[in-house]
JSON list of C-alpha atoms in Angstrom, two decimals:
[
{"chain": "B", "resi": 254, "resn": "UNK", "atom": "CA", "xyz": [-0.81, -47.57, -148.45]},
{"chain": "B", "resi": 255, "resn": "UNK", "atom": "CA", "xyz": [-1.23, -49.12, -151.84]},
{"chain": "B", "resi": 256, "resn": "UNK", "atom": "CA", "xyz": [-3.68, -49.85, -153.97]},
{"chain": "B", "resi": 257, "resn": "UNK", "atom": "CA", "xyz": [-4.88, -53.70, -154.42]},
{"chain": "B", "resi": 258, "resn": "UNK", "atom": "CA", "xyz": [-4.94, -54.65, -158.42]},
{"chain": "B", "resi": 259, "resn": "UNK", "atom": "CA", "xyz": [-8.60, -55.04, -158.19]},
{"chain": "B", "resi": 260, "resn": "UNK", "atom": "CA", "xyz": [-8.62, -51.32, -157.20]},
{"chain": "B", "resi": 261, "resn": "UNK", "atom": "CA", "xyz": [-5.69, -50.58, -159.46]},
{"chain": "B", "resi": 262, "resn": "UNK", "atom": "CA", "xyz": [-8.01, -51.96, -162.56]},
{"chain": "B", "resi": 263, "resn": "UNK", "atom": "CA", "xyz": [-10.61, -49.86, -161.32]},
{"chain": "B", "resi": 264, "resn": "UNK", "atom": "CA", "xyz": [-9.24, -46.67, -161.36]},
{"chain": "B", "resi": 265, "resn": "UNK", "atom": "CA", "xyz": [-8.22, -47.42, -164.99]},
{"chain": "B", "resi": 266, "resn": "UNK", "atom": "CA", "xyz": [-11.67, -47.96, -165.79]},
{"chain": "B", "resi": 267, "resn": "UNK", "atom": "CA", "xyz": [-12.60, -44.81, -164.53]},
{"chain": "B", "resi": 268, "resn": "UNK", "atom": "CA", "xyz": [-10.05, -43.02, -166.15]},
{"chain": "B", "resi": 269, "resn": "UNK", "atom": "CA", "xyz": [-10.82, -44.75, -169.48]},
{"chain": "B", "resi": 270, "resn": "UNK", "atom": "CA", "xyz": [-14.65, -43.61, -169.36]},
{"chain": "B", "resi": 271, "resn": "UNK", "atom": "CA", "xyz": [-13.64, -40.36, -168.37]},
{"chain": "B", "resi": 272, "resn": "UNK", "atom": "CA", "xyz": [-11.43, -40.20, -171.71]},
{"chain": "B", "resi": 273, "resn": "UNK", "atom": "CA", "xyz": [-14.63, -42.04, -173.40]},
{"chain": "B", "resi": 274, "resn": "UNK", "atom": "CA", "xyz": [-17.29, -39.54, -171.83]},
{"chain": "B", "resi": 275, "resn": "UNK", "atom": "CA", "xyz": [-15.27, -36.83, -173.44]},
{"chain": "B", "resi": 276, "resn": "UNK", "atom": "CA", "xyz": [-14.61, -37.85, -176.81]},
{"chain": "B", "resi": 277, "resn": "UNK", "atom": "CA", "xyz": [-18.15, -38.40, -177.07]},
{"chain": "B", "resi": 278, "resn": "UNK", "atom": "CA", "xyz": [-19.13, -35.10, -176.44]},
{"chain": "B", "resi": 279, "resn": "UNK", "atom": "CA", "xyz": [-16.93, -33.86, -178.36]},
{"chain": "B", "resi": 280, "resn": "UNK", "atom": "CA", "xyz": [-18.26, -35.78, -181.37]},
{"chain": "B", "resi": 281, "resn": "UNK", "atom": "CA", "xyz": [-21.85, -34.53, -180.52]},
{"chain": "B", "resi": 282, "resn": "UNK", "atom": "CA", "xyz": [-20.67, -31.05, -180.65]},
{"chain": "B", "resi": 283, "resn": "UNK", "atom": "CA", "xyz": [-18.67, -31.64, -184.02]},
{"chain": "B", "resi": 284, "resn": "UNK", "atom": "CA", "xyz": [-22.08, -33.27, -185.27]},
{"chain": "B", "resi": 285, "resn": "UNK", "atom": "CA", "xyz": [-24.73, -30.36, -184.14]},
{"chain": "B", "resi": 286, "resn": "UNK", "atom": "CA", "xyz": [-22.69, -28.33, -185.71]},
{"chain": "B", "resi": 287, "resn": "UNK", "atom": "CA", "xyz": [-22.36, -30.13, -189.09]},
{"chain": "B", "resi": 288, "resn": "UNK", "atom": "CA", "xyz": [-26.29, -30.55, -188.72]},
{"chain": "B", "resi": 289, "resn": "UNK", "atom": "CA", "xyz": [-27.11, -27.23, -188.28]},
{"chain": "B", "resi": 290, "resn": "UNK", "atom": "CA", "xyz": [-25.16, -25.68, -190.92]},
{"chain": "B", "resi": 291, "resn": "UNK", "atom": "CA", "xyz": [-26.87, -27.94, -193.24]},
{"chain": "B", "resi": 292, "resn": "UNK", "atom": "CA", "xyz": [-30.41, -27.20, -191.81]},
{"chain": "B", "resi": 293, "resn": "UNK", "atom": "CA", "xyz": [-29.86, -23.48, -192.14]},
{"chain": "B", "resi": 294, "resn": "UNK", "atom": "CA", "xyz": [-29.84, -24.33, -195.65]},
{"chain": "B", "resi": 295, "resn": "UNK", "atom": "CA", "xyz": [-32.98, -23.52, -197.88]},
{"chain": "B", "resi": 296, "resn": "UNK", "atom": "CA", "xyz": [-34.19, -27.19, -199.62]},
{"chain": "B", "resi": 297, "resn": "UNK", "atom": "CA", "xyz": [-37.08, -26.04, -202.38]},
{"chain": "B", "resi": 298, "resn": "UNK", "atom": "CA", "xyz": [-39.67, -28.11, -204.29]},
{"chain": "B", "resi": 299, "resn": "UNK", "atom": "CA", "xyz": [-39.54, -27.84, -207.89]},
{"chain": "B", "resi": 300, "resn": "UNK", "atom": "CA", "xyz": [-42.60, -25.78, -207.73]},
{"chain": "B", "resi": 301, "resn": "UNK", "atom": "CA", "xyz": [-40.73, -23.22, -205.48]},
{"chain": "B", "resi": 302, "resn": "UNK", "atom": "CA", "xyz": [-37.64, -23.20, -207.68]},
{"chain": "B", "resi": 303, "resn": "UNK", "atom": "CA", "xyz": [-40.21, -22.20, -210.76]},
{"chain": "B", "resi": 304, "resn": "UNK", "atom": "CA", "xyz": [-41.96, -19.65, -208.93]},
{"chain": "B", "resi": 305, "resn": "UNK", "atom": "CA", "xyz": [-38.06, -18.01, -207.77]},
{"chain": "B", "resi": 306, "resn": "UNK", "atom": "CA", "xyz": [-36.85, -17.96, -211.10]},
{"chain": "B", "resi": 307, "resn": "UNK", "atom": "CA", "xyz": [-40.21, -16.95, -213.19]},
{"chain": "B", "resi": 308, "resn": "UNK", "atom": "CA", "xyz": [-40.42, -20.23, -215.46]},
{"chain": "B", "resi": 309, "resn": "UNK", "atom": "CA", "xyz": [-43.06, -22.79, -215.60]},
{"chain": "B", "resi": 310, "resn": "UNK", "atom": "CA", "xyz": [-42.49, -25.62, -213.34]},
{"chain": "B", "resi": 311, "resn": "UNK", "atom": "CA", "xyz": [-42.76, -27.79, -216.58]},
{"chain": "B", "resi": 312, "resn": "UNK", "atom": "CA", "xyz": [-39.28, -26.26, -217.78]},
{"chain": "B", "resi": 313, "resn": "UNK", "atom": "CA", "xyz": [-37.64, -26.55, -214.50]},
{"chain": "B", "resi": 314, "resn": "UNK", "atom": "CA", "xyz": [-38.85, -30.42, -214.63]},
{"chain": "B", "resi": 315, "resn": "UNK", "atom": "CA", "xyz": [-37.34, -30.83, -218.36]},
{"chain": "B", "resi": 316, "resn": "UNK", "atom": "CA", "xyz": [-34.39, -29.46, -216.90]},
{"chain": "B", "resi": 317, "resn": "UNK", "atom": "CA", "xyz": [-33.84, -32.26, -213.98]},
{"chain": "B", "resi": 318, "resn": "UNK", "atom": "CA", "xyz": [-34.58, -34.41, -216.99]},
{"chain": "B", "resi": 319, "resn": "UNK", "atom": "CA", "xyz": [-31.72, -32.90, -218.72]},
{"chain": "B", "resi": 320, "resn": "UNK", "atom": "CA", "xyz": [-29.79, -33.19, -215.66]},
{"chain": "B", "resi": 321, "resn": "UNK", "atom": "CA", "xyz": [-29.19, -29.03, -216.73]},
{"chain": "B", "resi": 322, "resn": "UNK", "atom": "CA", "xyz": [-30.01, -27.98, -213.49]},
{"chain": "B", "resi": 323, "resn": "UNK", "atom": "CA", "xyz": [-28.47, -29.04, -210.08]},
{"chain": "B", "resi": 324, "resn": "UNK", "atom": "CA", "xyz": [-30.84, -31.13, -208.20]},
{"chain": "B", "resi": 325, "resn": "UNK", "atom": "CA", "xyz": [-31.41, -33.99, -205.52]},
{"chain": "B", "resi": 326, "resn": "UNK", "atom": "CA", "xyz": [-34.18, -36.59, -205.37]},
{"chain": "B", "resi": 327, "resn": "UNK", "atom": "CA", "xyz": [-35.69, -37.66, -202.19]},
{"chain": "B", "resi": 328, "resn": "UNK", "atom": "CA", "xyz": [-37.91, -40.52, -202.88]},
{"chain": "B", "resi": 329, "resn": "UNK", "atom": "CA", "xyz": [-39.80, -39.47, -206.41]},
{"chain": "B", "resi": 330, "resn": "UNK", "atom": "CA", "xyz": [-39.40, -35.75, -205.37]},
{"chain": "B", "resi": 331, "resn": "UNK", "atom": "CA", "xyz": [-37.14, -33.23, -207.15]},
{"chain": "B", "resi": 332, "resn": "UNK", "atom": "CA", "xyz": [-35.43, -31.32, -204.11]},
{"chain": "B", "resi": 333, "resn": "UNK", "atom": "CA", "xyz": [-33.06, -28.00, -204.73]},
{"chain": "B", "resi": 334, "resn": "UNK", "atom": "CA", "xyz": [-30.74, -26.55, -202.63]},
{"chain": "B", "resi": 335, "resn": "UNK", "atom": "CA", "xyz": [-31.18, -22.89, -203.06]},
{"chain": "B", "resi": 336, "resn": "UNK", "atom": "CA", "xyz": [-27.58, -22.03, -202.84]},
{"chain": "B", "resi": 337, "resn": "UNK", "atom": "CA", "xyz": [-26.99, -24.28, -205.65]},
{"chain": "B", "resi": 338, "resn": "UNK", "atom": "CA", "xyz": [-29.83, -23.16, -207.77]},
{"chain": "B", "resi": 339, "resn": "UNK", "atom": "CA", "xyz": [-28.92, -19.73, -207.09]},
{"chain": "B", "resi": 340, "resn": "UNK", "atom": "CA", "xyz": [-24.69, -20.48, -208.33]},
{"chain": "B", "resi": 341, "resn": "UNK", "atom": "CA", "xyz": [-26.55, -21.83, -211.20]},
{"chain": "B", "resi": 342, "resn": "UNK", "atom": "CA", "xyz": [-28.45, -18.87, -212.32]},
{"chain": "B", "resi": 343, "resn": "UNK", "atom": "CA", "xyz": [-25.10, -16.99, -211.49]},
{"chain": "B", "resi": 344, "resn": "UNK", "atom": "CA", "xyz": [-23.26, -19.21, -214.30]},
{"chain": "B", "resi": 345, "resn": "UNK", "atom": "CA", "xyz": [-25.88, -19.01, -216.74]},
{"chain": "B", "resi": 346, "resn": "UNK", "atom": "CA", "xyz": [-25.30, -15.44, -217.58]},
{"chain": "B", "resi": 347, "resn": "UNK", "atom": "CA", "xyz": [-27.17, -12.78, -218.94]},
{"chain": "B", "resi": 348, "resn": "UNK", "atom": "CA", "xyz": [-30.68, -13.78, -220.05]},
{"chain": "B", "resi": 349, "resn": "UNK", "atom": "CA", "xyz": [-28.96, -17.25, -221.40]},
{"chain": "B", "resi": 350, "resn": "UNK", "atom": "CA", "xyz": [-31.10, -19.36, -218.68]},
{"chain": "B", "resi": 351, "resn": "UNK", "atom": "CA", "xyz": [-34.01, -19.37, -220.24]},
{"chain": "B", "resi": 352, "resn": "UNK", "atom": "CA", "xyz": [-35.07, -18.42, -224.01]},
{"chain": "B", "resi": 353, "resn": "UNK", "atom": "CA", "xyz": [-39.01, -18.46, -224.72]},
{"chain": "B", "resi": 354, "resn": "UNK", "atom": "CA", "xyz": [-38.40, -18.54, -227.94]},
{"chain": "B", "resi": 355, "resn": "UNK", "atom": "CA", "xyz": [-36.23, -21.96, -227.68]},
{"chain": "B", "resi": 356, "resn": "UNK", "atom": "CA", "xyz": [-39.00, -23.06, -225.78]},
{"chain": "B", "resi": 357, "resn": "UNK", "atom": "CA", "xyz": [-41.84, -22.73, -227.79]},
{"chain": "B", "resi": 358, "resn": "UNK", "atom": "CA", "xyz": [-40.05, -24.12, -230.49]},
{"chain": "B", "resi": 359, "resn": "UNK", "atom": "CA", "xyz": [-39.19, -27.02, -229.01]},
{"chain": "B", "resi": 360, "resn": "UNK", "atom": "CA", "xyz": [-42.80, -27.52, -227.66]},
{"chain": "B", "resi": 361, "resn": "UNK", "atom": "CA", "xyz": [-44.16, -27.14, -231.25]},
{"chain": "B", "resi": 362, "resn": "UNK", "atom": "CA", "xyz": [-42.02, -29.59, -232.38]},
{"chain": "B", "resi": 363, "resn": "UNK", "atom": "CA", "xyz": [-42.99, -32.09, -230.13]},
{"chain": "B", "resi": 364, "resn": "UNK", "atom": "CA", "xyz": [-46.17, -31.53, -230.26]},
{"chain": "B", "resi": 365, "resn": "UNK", "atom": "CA", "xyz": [-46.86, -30.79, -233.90]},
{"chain": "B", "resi": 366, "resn": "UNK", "atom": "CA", "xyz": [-50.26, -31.52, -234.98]},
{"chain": "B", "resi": 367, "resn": "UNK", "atom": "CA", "xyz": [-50.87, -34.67, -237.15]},
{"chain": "B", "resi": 368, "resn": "UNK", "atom": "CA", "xyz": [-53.79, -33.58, -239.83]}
]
């Protein structure tokens, strides 16, 4: 017995969403994944960032300003991926990250008092 085309066309449709069906969960899978390995990573606030690495949050601020420090901005927030801040420290060597000396100087200098 064969099929009628109107049954023919049918089966092809099922077939198709079949083949549709499973490409689509196959992208969700490939997505969770991609999502999750993202949310397993550690964002930080600036103030969070300052408190990991011992500085004032003012320097790690003058830093995003400097654009010497790797950050993202999510609306008018400063956002760090830890990872990344943590690379950073990595390539700034021994003790060079941060110089209180530098600092104060610079400080003083812009903010020298006008008698």
């Amino acid at each position: 017995m064969s099929l009628s085309p109107i049954e023919q066309r049918l089966d092809r449709m099922e077939s198709d969403i079949q083949q549709i069906k499973s490409m689509l969960s196959e992208l969700l899978d490939l997505s969770k994944g991609a999502f999750q390995s993202h949310a397993h990573e550690n964002i930080m606030s600036a103030k969070e960032v300052a408190d990991l690495l011992r500085m004032d949050v003012n320097v790690i601020y003058g830093k995003c300003s400097k654009r010497e420090i790797p950050f993202f901005k999510m609306g008018k927030l400063y956002k760090f991926k830890k990872s990344e801040i943590l690379e950073w420290v990595k390539r700034q060597g021994d003790g060079a990250a941060f110089s209180v000396d530098d600092y104060v100087n610079r400080y003083l200098q812009a903010n020298a008092l006008r008698g």
